[in-house]
């Protein structure tokens, strides 16, 4: 599908330069999308959930008196609505974008997509399992180092395993995904305090502990906009425990890496806490980072044959039920990517493999 298709019927998050952050936050919360700042029909900026938390809440700006143009990211890159979701994923990977504004050739703004939109629109969980499994098979010893937190240990809720058909890969655990070190706060901390901590560390999600040191919840930059800004709660006096996601699902560091990734895709999780074998939270998975790392692994892999790349593409297409134009699009985009990753050679033609073969014409 194209970006035009997945944006059809979606709520608009277009704001004028003078719109205040309180109004922009309400708009973002309802649509669950970043805001696009448009002046005279032309895109001039973008303002996301992390921007709201780091540039506005953490700095204690008066939301109703601050215009979005003063804190937006100016002149963002955009793509055509006829871009396919897989092409959009590649663009996001190449440029390390989390969101992409979508504009017509004449500059007219259509909307905005994020990495999760593209993940969900480009295939089901089994399709992504095929790609993640291929990436996990790329041996890279430097990627297997575990993450250790300098914070005190916290208890984890029970790990949830994926219920889909499993692909078993020995010794390929969640640790190979290189979870981020957890940023930990206490349940009595205020939203302002947590936002300032995350802003200072350039983070977008915090693990929340209770009075006994156990895992109480998780809060993200999106939660700050949806549950605090949009509801006009005062960040300086609102306890994070009142707006966090309580008792989040966790995975163990010894769980299958592919199962953990598929769990995130299936349940639309952007972040997933990771516990060690003793139940202490040792990291947080970010699906966008994991996707970026998976594509990078495939691009860097030099020792596989081109047939392995084609098999991965075909497996993804068949598991999605892709056919015709969709299968062709998968082959066109992921074929060259994975072929390069698995040896740098183009796929052979039928003329090549039939050369010198005995004829069976009757």
Short mmCIF file of C-alpha atoms in Angstrom, two decimals:
data_model
loop_
_atom_site.label_atom_id
_atom_site.label_comp_id
_atom_site.label_asym_id
_atom_site.label_seq_id
_atom_site.Cartn_x
_atom_site.Cartn_y
_atom_site.Cartn_z
CA UNK A 1 0.00 0.00 0.00
CA UNK A 2 0.99 3.62 -0.48
CA UNK A 3 1.07 6.34 2.17
CA UNK A 4 -1.98 7.88 0.46
CA UNK A 5 -3.89 4.69 1.25
CA UNK A 6 -2.98 4.51 4.92
CA UNK A 7 -3.65 8.22 5.47
CA UNK A 8 -7.14 8.08 3.94
CA UNK A 9 -9.74 9.05 6.53
CA UNK A 10 -7.18 9.82 9.26
CA UNK A 11 -7.54 12.86 11.49
CA UNK A 12 -5.57 15.92 10.44
CA UNK A 13 -2.88 17.35 12.72
CA UNK A 14 -2.22 20.51 10.73
CA UNK A 15 -1.62 23.66 12.77
CA UNK A 16 -0.91 27.26 11.83
CA UNK A 17 2.35 28.85 13.07
CA UNK A 18 0.53 30.89 15.71
CA UNK A 19 -1.41 27.99 17.25
CA UNK A 20 -0.58 27.65 20.94
CA UNK A 21 0.87 24.45 22.38
CA UNK A 22 -2.23 23.69 24.45
CA UNK A 23 -4.35 23.48 21.29
CA UNK A 24 -1.62 21.60 19.41
CA UNK A 25 -1.32 19.09 22.25
CA UNK A 26 -5.05 18.38 22.22
CA UNK A 27 -4.92 17.86 18.46
CA UNK A 28 -1.93 15.51 18.73
CA UNK A 29 -3.53 13.54 21.55
CA UNK A 30 -6.73 12.94 19.61
CA UNK A 31 -4.97 11.84 16.42
CA UNK A 32 -1.98 10.26 18.18
CA UNK A 33 0.25 11.92 15.62
CA UNK A 34 2.87 14.66 15.45
CA UNK A 35 1.63 18.10 14.42
CA UNK A 36 2.50 19.61 11.03
CA UNK A 37 2.92 23.36 10.97
CA UNK A 38 1.56 24.83 7.73
CA UNK A 39 1.69 28.44 6.55
CA UNK A 40 -0.14 29.56 3.39
CA UNK A 41 -0.62 25.95 2.37
CA UNK A 42 3.07 25.05 2.68
CA UNK A 43 4.76 22.83 5.27
CA UNK A 44 7.17 24.86 7.40
CA UNK A 45 7.68 22.66 10.46
CA UNK A 46 6.88 19.57 12.51
CA UNK A 47 6.29 19.18 16.25
CA UNK A 48 6.28 15.74 17.85
CA UNK A 49 5.54 14.14 21.23
CA UNK A 50 9.18 14.18 22.28
CA UNK A 51 9.33 17.87 21.34
CA UNK A 52 6.34 18.58 23.58
CA UNK A 53 7.97 16.81 26.52
CA UNK A 54 11.53 18.08 26.05
CA UNK A 55 11.05 21.56 24.58
CA UNK A 56 7.89 22.64 26.37
CA UNK A 57 7.02 20.63 29.51
CA UNK A 58 10.61 20.13 30.71
CA UNK A 59 11.32 23.84 30.22
CA UNK A 60 8.06 24.84 31.96
CA UNK A 61 6.85 26.93 29.04
CA UNK A 62 3.31 28.35 29.41
CA UNK A 63 1.48 26.19 26.88
CA UNK A 64 -1.36 28.61 26.19
CA UNK A 65 1.07 31.47 25.55
CA UNK A 66 3.65 29.61 23.46
CA UNK A 67 3.19 29.32 19.70
CA UNK A 68 4.13 26.06 18.04
CA UNK A 69 6.35 27.89 15.55
CA UNK A 70 8.72 28.87 18.36
CA UNK A 71 9.52 25.27 19.33
CA UNK A 72 8.91 23.27 16.12
CA UNK A 73 11.56 21.61 13.97
CA UNK A 74 11.64 23.84 10.87
CA UNK A 75 11.67 22.77 7.23
CA UNK A 76 11.31 18.99 7.65
CA UNK A 77 11.80 16.64 4.73
CA UNK A 78 8.64 15.20 3.20
CA UNK A 79 7.68 12.39 0.84
CA UNK A 80 5.06 11.85 -1.83
CA UNK A 81 1.75 10.19 -0.91
CA UNK A 82 2.49 7.67 -3.68
CA UNK A 83 5.49 6.39 -1.73
CA UNK A 84 4.91 2.80 -0.61
CA UNK A 85 5.06 1.94 3.08
CA UNK A 86 8.13 -0.20 2.51
CA UNK A 87 9.87 2.63 0.70
CA UNK A 88 8.93 4.90 3.60
CA UNK A 89 10.48 2.44 6.04
CA UNK A 90 13.70 2.49 4.03
CA UNK A 91 13.71 6.31 4.02
CA UNK A 92 13.16 6.38 7.78
CA UNK A 93 15.99 3.91 8.27
CA UNK A 94 18.40 5.76 6.01
CA UNK A 95 17.72 9.11 7.69
CA UNK A 96 16.93 7.86 11.22
CA UNK A 97 13.49 9.50 11.09
CA UNK A 98 10.58 8.43 13.30
CA UNK A 99 8.00 10.46 11.38
CA UNK A 100 7.54 11.53 7.77
CA UNK A 101 5.34 14.39 6.56
CA UNK A 102 3.50 13.52 3.36
CA UNK A 103 2.97 16.21 0.70
CA UNK A 104 1.78 16.35 -2.89
CA UNK A 105 4.16 17.50 -5.62
CA UNK A 106 2.61 20.99 -5.47
CA UNK A 107 3.38 21.22 -1.74
CA UNK A 108 -0.13 20.52 -0.48
CA UNK A 109 0.09 18.74 2.88
CA UNK A 110 -1.63 15.35 3.10
CA UNK A 111 -0.64 14.18 6.58
CA UNK A 112 2.08 12.50 8.59
CA UNK A 113 3.06 8.87 9.11
CA UNK A 114 5.31 7.36 11.75
CA UNK A 115 7.42 4.23 11.80
CA UNK A 116 4.67 2.22 13.53
CA UNK A 117 2.16 3.10 10.78
CA UNK A 118 4.55 1.63 8.23
CA UNK A 119 5.30 -1.46 10.29
CA UNK A 120 1.61 -2.30 10.69
CA UNK A 121 0.69 -1.49 7.09
CA UNK A 122 3.50 -3.42 5.43
CA UNK A 123 2.79 -6.86 6.82
CA UNK A 124 1.43 -9.00 9.62
CA UNK A 125 3.42 -10.36 12.54
CA UNK A 126 4.50 -13.49 10.66
CA UNK A 127 5.83 -11.39 7.80
CA UNK A 128 7.96 -9.33 10.15
CA UNK A 129 9.07 -12.53 11.91
CA UNK A 130 10.72 -13.60 8.65
CA UNK A 131 12.65 -10.33 8.36
CA UNK A 132 13.61 -10.21 12.05
CA UNK A 133 14.72 -13.85 11.94
CA UNK A 134 16.94 -13.15 8.93
CA UNK A 135 18.52 -10.22 10.77
CA UNK A 136 19.09 -12.28 13.90
CA UNK A 137 20.98 -14.87 11.87
CA UNK A 138 23.60 -12.23 11.00
CA UNK A 139 26.32 -13.05 13.53
CA UNK A 140 27.82 -10.00 15.18
CA UNK A 141 29.54 -10.72 18.46
CA UNK A 142 29.73 -7.02 19.27
CA UNK A 143 25.96 -6.85 19.37
CA UNK A 144 25.57 -9.47 22.09
CA UNK A 145 26.85 -7.38 24.99
CA UNK A 146 24.26 -7.10 27.72
CA UNK A 147 23.04 -3.82 29.15
CA UNK A 148 23.58 -3.18 32.83
CA UNK A 149 21.75 -0.48 34.74
CA UNK A 150 23.47 1.59 37.41
CA UNK A 151 20.11 2.03 39.09
CA UNK A 152 18.75 -0.25 41.79
CA UNK A 153 17.07 -3.44 40.68
CA UNK A 154 13.33 -3.56 40.19
CA UNK A 155 10.90 -6.42 40.07
CA UNK A 156 9.31 -7.43 36.79
CA UNK A 157 5.82 -8.56 35.95
CA UNK A 158 5.52 -12.00 34.37
CA UNK A 159 7.08 -12.21 30.91
CA UNK A 160 4.57 -12.55 28.11
CA UNK A 161 5.52 -14.82 25.20
CA UNK A 162 4.27 -14.43 21.68
CA UNK A 163 1.36 -16.73 20.89
CA UNK A 164 2.12 -16.88 17.18
CA UNK A 165 3.94 -19.71 15.44
CA UNK A 166 7.49 -19.70 16.77
CA UNK A 167 10.72 -19.71 14.81
CA UNK A 168 13.38 -21.30 17.03
CA UNK A 169 16.88 -19.92 16.83
CA UNK A 170 19.46 -21.18 19.32
CA UNK A 171 21.20 -18.60 21.50
CA UNK A 172 19.43 -15.64 19.83
CA UNK A 173 18.05 -13.89 22.88
CA UNK A 174 16.64 -10.47 23.64
CA UNK A 175 20.09 -9.30 24.74
CA UNK A 176 21.22 -9.44 21.11
CA UNK A 177 18.75 -6.62 20.43
CA UNK A 178 20.87 -4.37 22.67
CA UNK A 179 18.08 -2.98 24.89
CA UNK A 180 18.55 0.60 26.04
CA UNK A 181 19.58 1.10 29.67
CA UNK A 182 16.41 1.83 31.68
CA UNK A 183 15.78 5.39 32.86
CA UNK A 184 14.23 4.90 36.28
CA UNK A 185 12.04 7.22 38.34
CA UNK A 186 9.95 6.83 41.48
CA UNK A 187 6.16 6.74 41.46
CA UNK A 188 6.06 9.81 43.70
CA UNK A 189 8.00 11.91 41.18
CA UNK A 190 6.13 14.57 39.27
CA UNK A 191 5.55 14.60 35.53
CA UNK A 192 7.72 17.72 35.39
CA UNK A 193 10.60 15.97 37.14
CA UNK A 194 10.39 12.90 34.93
CA UNK A 195 10.14 15.03 31.78
CA UNK A 196 13.23 17.00 32.79
CA UNK A 197 15.15 13.80 33.49
CA UNK A 198 14.21 12.30 30.14
CA UNK A 199 14.97 15.54 28.31
CA UNK A 200 18.42 15.75 29.89
CA UNK A 201 19.19 12.18 28.81
CA UNK A 202 17.44 12.48 25.44
CA UNK A 203 15.12 9.65 26.41
CA UNK A 204 11.49 9.05 25.54
CA UNK A 205 10.37 6.49 28.13
CA UNK A 206 10.91 6.03 31.88
CA UNK A 207 10.50 2.97 34.08
CA UNK A 208 8.56 3.83 37.25
CA UNK A 209 9.23 2.04 40.56
CA UNK A 210 7.09 1.90 43.70
CA UNK A 211 8.07 2.42 47.33
CA UNK A 212 9.45 -1.12 47.60
CA UNK A 213 11.57 -0.79 44.48
CA UNK A 214 9.27 -2.95 42.40
CA UNK A 215 8.17 -2.19 38.86
CA UNK A 216 5.10 0.04 38.97
CA UNK A 217 4.75 1.24 35.41
CA UNK A 218 6.14 3.02 32.38
CA UNK A 219 5.57 6.49 30.98
CA UNK A 220 6.46 7.75 27.51
CA UNK A 221 6.63 11.07 25.73
CA UNK A 222 3.32 10.23 24.06
CA UNK A 223 1.70 9.70 27.47
CA UNK A 224 2.83 13.15 28.59
CA UNK A 225 0.93 14.78 25.72
CA UNK A 226 -2.14 12.53 25.82
CA UNK A 227 -2.60 12.21 29.58
CA UNK A 228 -1.21 15.47 30.91
CA UNK A 229 -1.18 18.23 28.27
CA UNK A 230 -4.47 17.30 26.59
CA UNK A 231 -6.20 17.03 29.98
CA UNK A 232 -4.69 20.30 31.19
CA UNK A 233 -3.07 18.74 34.24
CA UNK A 234 -0.27 20.73 35.90
CA UNK A 235 3.03 18.86 35.28
CA UNK A 236 4.65 20.30 38.39
CA UNK A 237 2.07 18.81 40.76
CA UNK A 238 0.82 15.75 38.87
CA UNK A 239 2.41 12.54 40.13
CA UNK A 240 3.72 10.28 37.44
CA UNK A 241 1.91 7.34 39.06
CA UNK A 242 -1.41 8.98 38.13
CA UNK A 243 -0.69 9.04 34.39
CA UNK A 244 1.70 6.12 33.77
CA UNK A 245 0.81 2.76 32.19
CA UNK A 246 0.68 0.49 35.23
CA UNK A 247 2.04 -3.07 35.29
CA UNK A 248 3.44 -3.11 31.74
CA UNK A 249 4.19 -6.33 29.92
CA UNK A 250 7.86 -7.37 30.12
CA UNK A 251 10.10 -9.85 28.37
CA UNK A 252 13.04 -11.70 29.85
CA UNK A 253 16.55 -11.09 28.57
CA UNK A 254 16.73 -14.82 27.89
CA UNK A 255 13.57 -14.89 25.75
CA UNK A 256 13.75 -15.29 21.98
CA UNK A 257 14.67 -12.00 20.32
CA UNK A 258 12.34 -12.66 17.41
CA UNK A 259 9.44 -13.56 19.73
CA UNK A 260 9.97 -10.31 21.65
CA UNK A 261 9.90 -8.25 18.46
CA UNK A 262 6.80 -9.99 17.16
CA UNK A 263 5.13 -9.44 20.56
CA UNK A 264 5.72 -5.72 20.12
CA UNK A 265 4.31 -5.73 16.58
CA UNK A 266 1.26 -7.81 17.56
CA UNK A 267 0.39 -5.65 20.56
CA UNK A 268 1.37 -2.28 19.05
CA UNK A 269 4.00 -1.74 21.76
CA UNK A 270 6.56 0.97 21.04
CA UNK A 271 8.50 0.19 24.25
CA UNK A 272 8.94 -3.09 26.14
CA UNK A 273 10.79 -3.45 29.48
CA UNK A 274 13.40 -6.24 29.65
CA UNK A 275 14.11 -8.17 32.87
CA UNK A 276 17.00 -10.43 33.82
CA UNK A 277 16.59 -13.95 35.18
CA UNK A 278 16.11 -12.52 38.68
CA UNK A 279 13.26 -10.25 37.62
CA UNK A 280 15.23 -7.00 37.69
CA UNK A 281 14.61 -4.53 34.86
CA UNK A 282 17.86 -4.26 32.89
CA UNK A 283 16.71 -2.53 29.72
CA UNK A 284 13.94 -1.26 27.47
CA UNK A 285 13.33 -2.31 23.87
CA UNK A 286 12.29 0.34 21.38
CA UNK A 287 10.66 -1.15 18.28
CA UNK A 288 11.87 1.69 16.06
CA UNK A 289 15.49 1.16 17.15
CA UNK A 290 15.15 -2.61 16.77
CA UNK A 291 13.77 -2.22 13.25
CA UNK A 292 16.57 0.16 12.32
CA UNK A 293 19.17 -2.23 13.73
CA UNK A 294 17.63 -5.19 11.87
CA UNK A 295 17.81 -3.42 8.51
CA UNK A 296 21.36 -2.27 9.25
CA UNK A 297 22.40 -5.85 10.04
CA UNK A 298 20.98 -7.04 6.75
CA UNK A 299 22.72 -4.26 4.85
CA UNK A 300 26.09 -5.01 6.42
CA UNK A 301 25.98 -8.77 6.06
CA UNK A 302 28.45 -9.75 3.29
CA UNK A 303 28.91 -13.47 3.55
CA UNK A 304 25.47 -14.82 2.61
CA UNK A 305 24.36 -15.79 -0.85
CA UNK A 306 21.84 -13.78 -2.83
CA UNK A 307 19.46 -16.75 -2.74
CA UNK A 308 19.16 -16.36 1.02
CA UNK A 309 18.02 -12.78 0.49
CA UNK A 310 15.43 -13.85 -2.07
CA UNK A 311 14.17 -16.58 0.26
CA UNK A 312 13.63 -14.04 3.05
CA UNK A 313 11.67 -11.75 0.75
CA UNK A 314 9.57 -14.61 -0.63
CA UNK A 315 8.89 -15.91 2.87
CA UNK A 316 7.71 -12.50 4.04
CA UNK A 317 5.51 -12.08 0.97
CA UNK A 318 3.94 -15.53 1.31
CA UNK A 319 3.32 -15.19 5.04
CA UNK A 320 1.60 -11.85 4.44
CA UNK A 321 -0.50 -13.38 1.70
CA UNK A 322 1.08 -10.88 -0.65
CA UNK A 323 0.50 -11.41 -4.32
CA UNK A 324 0.71 -9.60 -7.59
CA UNK A 325 1.65 -5.95 -7.20
CA UNK A 326 2.29 -6.22 -3.46
CA UNK A 327 4.68 -9.15 -3.88
CA UNK A 328 6.41 -7.27 -6.69
CA UNK A 329 6.78 -4.22 -4.48
CA UNK A 330 8.30 -6.34 -1.73
CA UNK A 331 10.75 -7.86 -4.18
CA UNK A 332 11.60 -4.49 -5.70
CA UNK A 333 12.34 -2.81 -2.37
CA UNK A 334 13.59 -5.54 -0.06
CA UNK A 335 15.12 -7.67 -2.81
CA UNK A 336 18.01 -5.29 -3.61
CA UNK A 337 18.43 -4.46 0.09
CA UNK A 338 18.68 -8.06 1.21
CA UNK A 339 20.58 -9.16 -1.85
CA UNK A 340 23.20 -6.56 -1.06
CA UNK A 341 23.15 -7.61 2.56
CA UNK A 342 23.58 -11.27 1.68
CA UNK A 343 26.40 -10.91 -0.80
CA UNK A 344 26.02 -7.85 -2.95
CA UNK A 345 24.97 -9.72 -6.08
CA UNK A 346 21.82 -9.25 -8.08
CA UNK A 347 19.27 -12.05 -8.32
CA UNK A 348 19.90 -14.45 -11.23
CA UNK A 349 17.46 -14.46 -14.14
CA UNK A 350 15.67 -17.55 -15.43
CA UNK A 351 17.85 -17.30 -18.57
CA UNK A 352 20.91 -17.79 -16.36
CA UNK A 353 19.65 -20.83 -14.51
CA UNK A 354 18.28 -22.48 -17.70
CA UNK A 355 21.54 -22.10 -19.65
CA UNK A 356 22.84 -25.53 -20.66
CA UNK A 357 19.88 -27.44 -19.22
CA UNK A 358 18.35 -30.38 -21.09
CA UNK A 359 15.14 -29.58 -22.96
CA UNK A 360 11.84 -31.33 -22.09
CA UNK A 361 9.92 -30.09 -25.14
CA UNK A 362 7.64 -32.70 -26.74
#
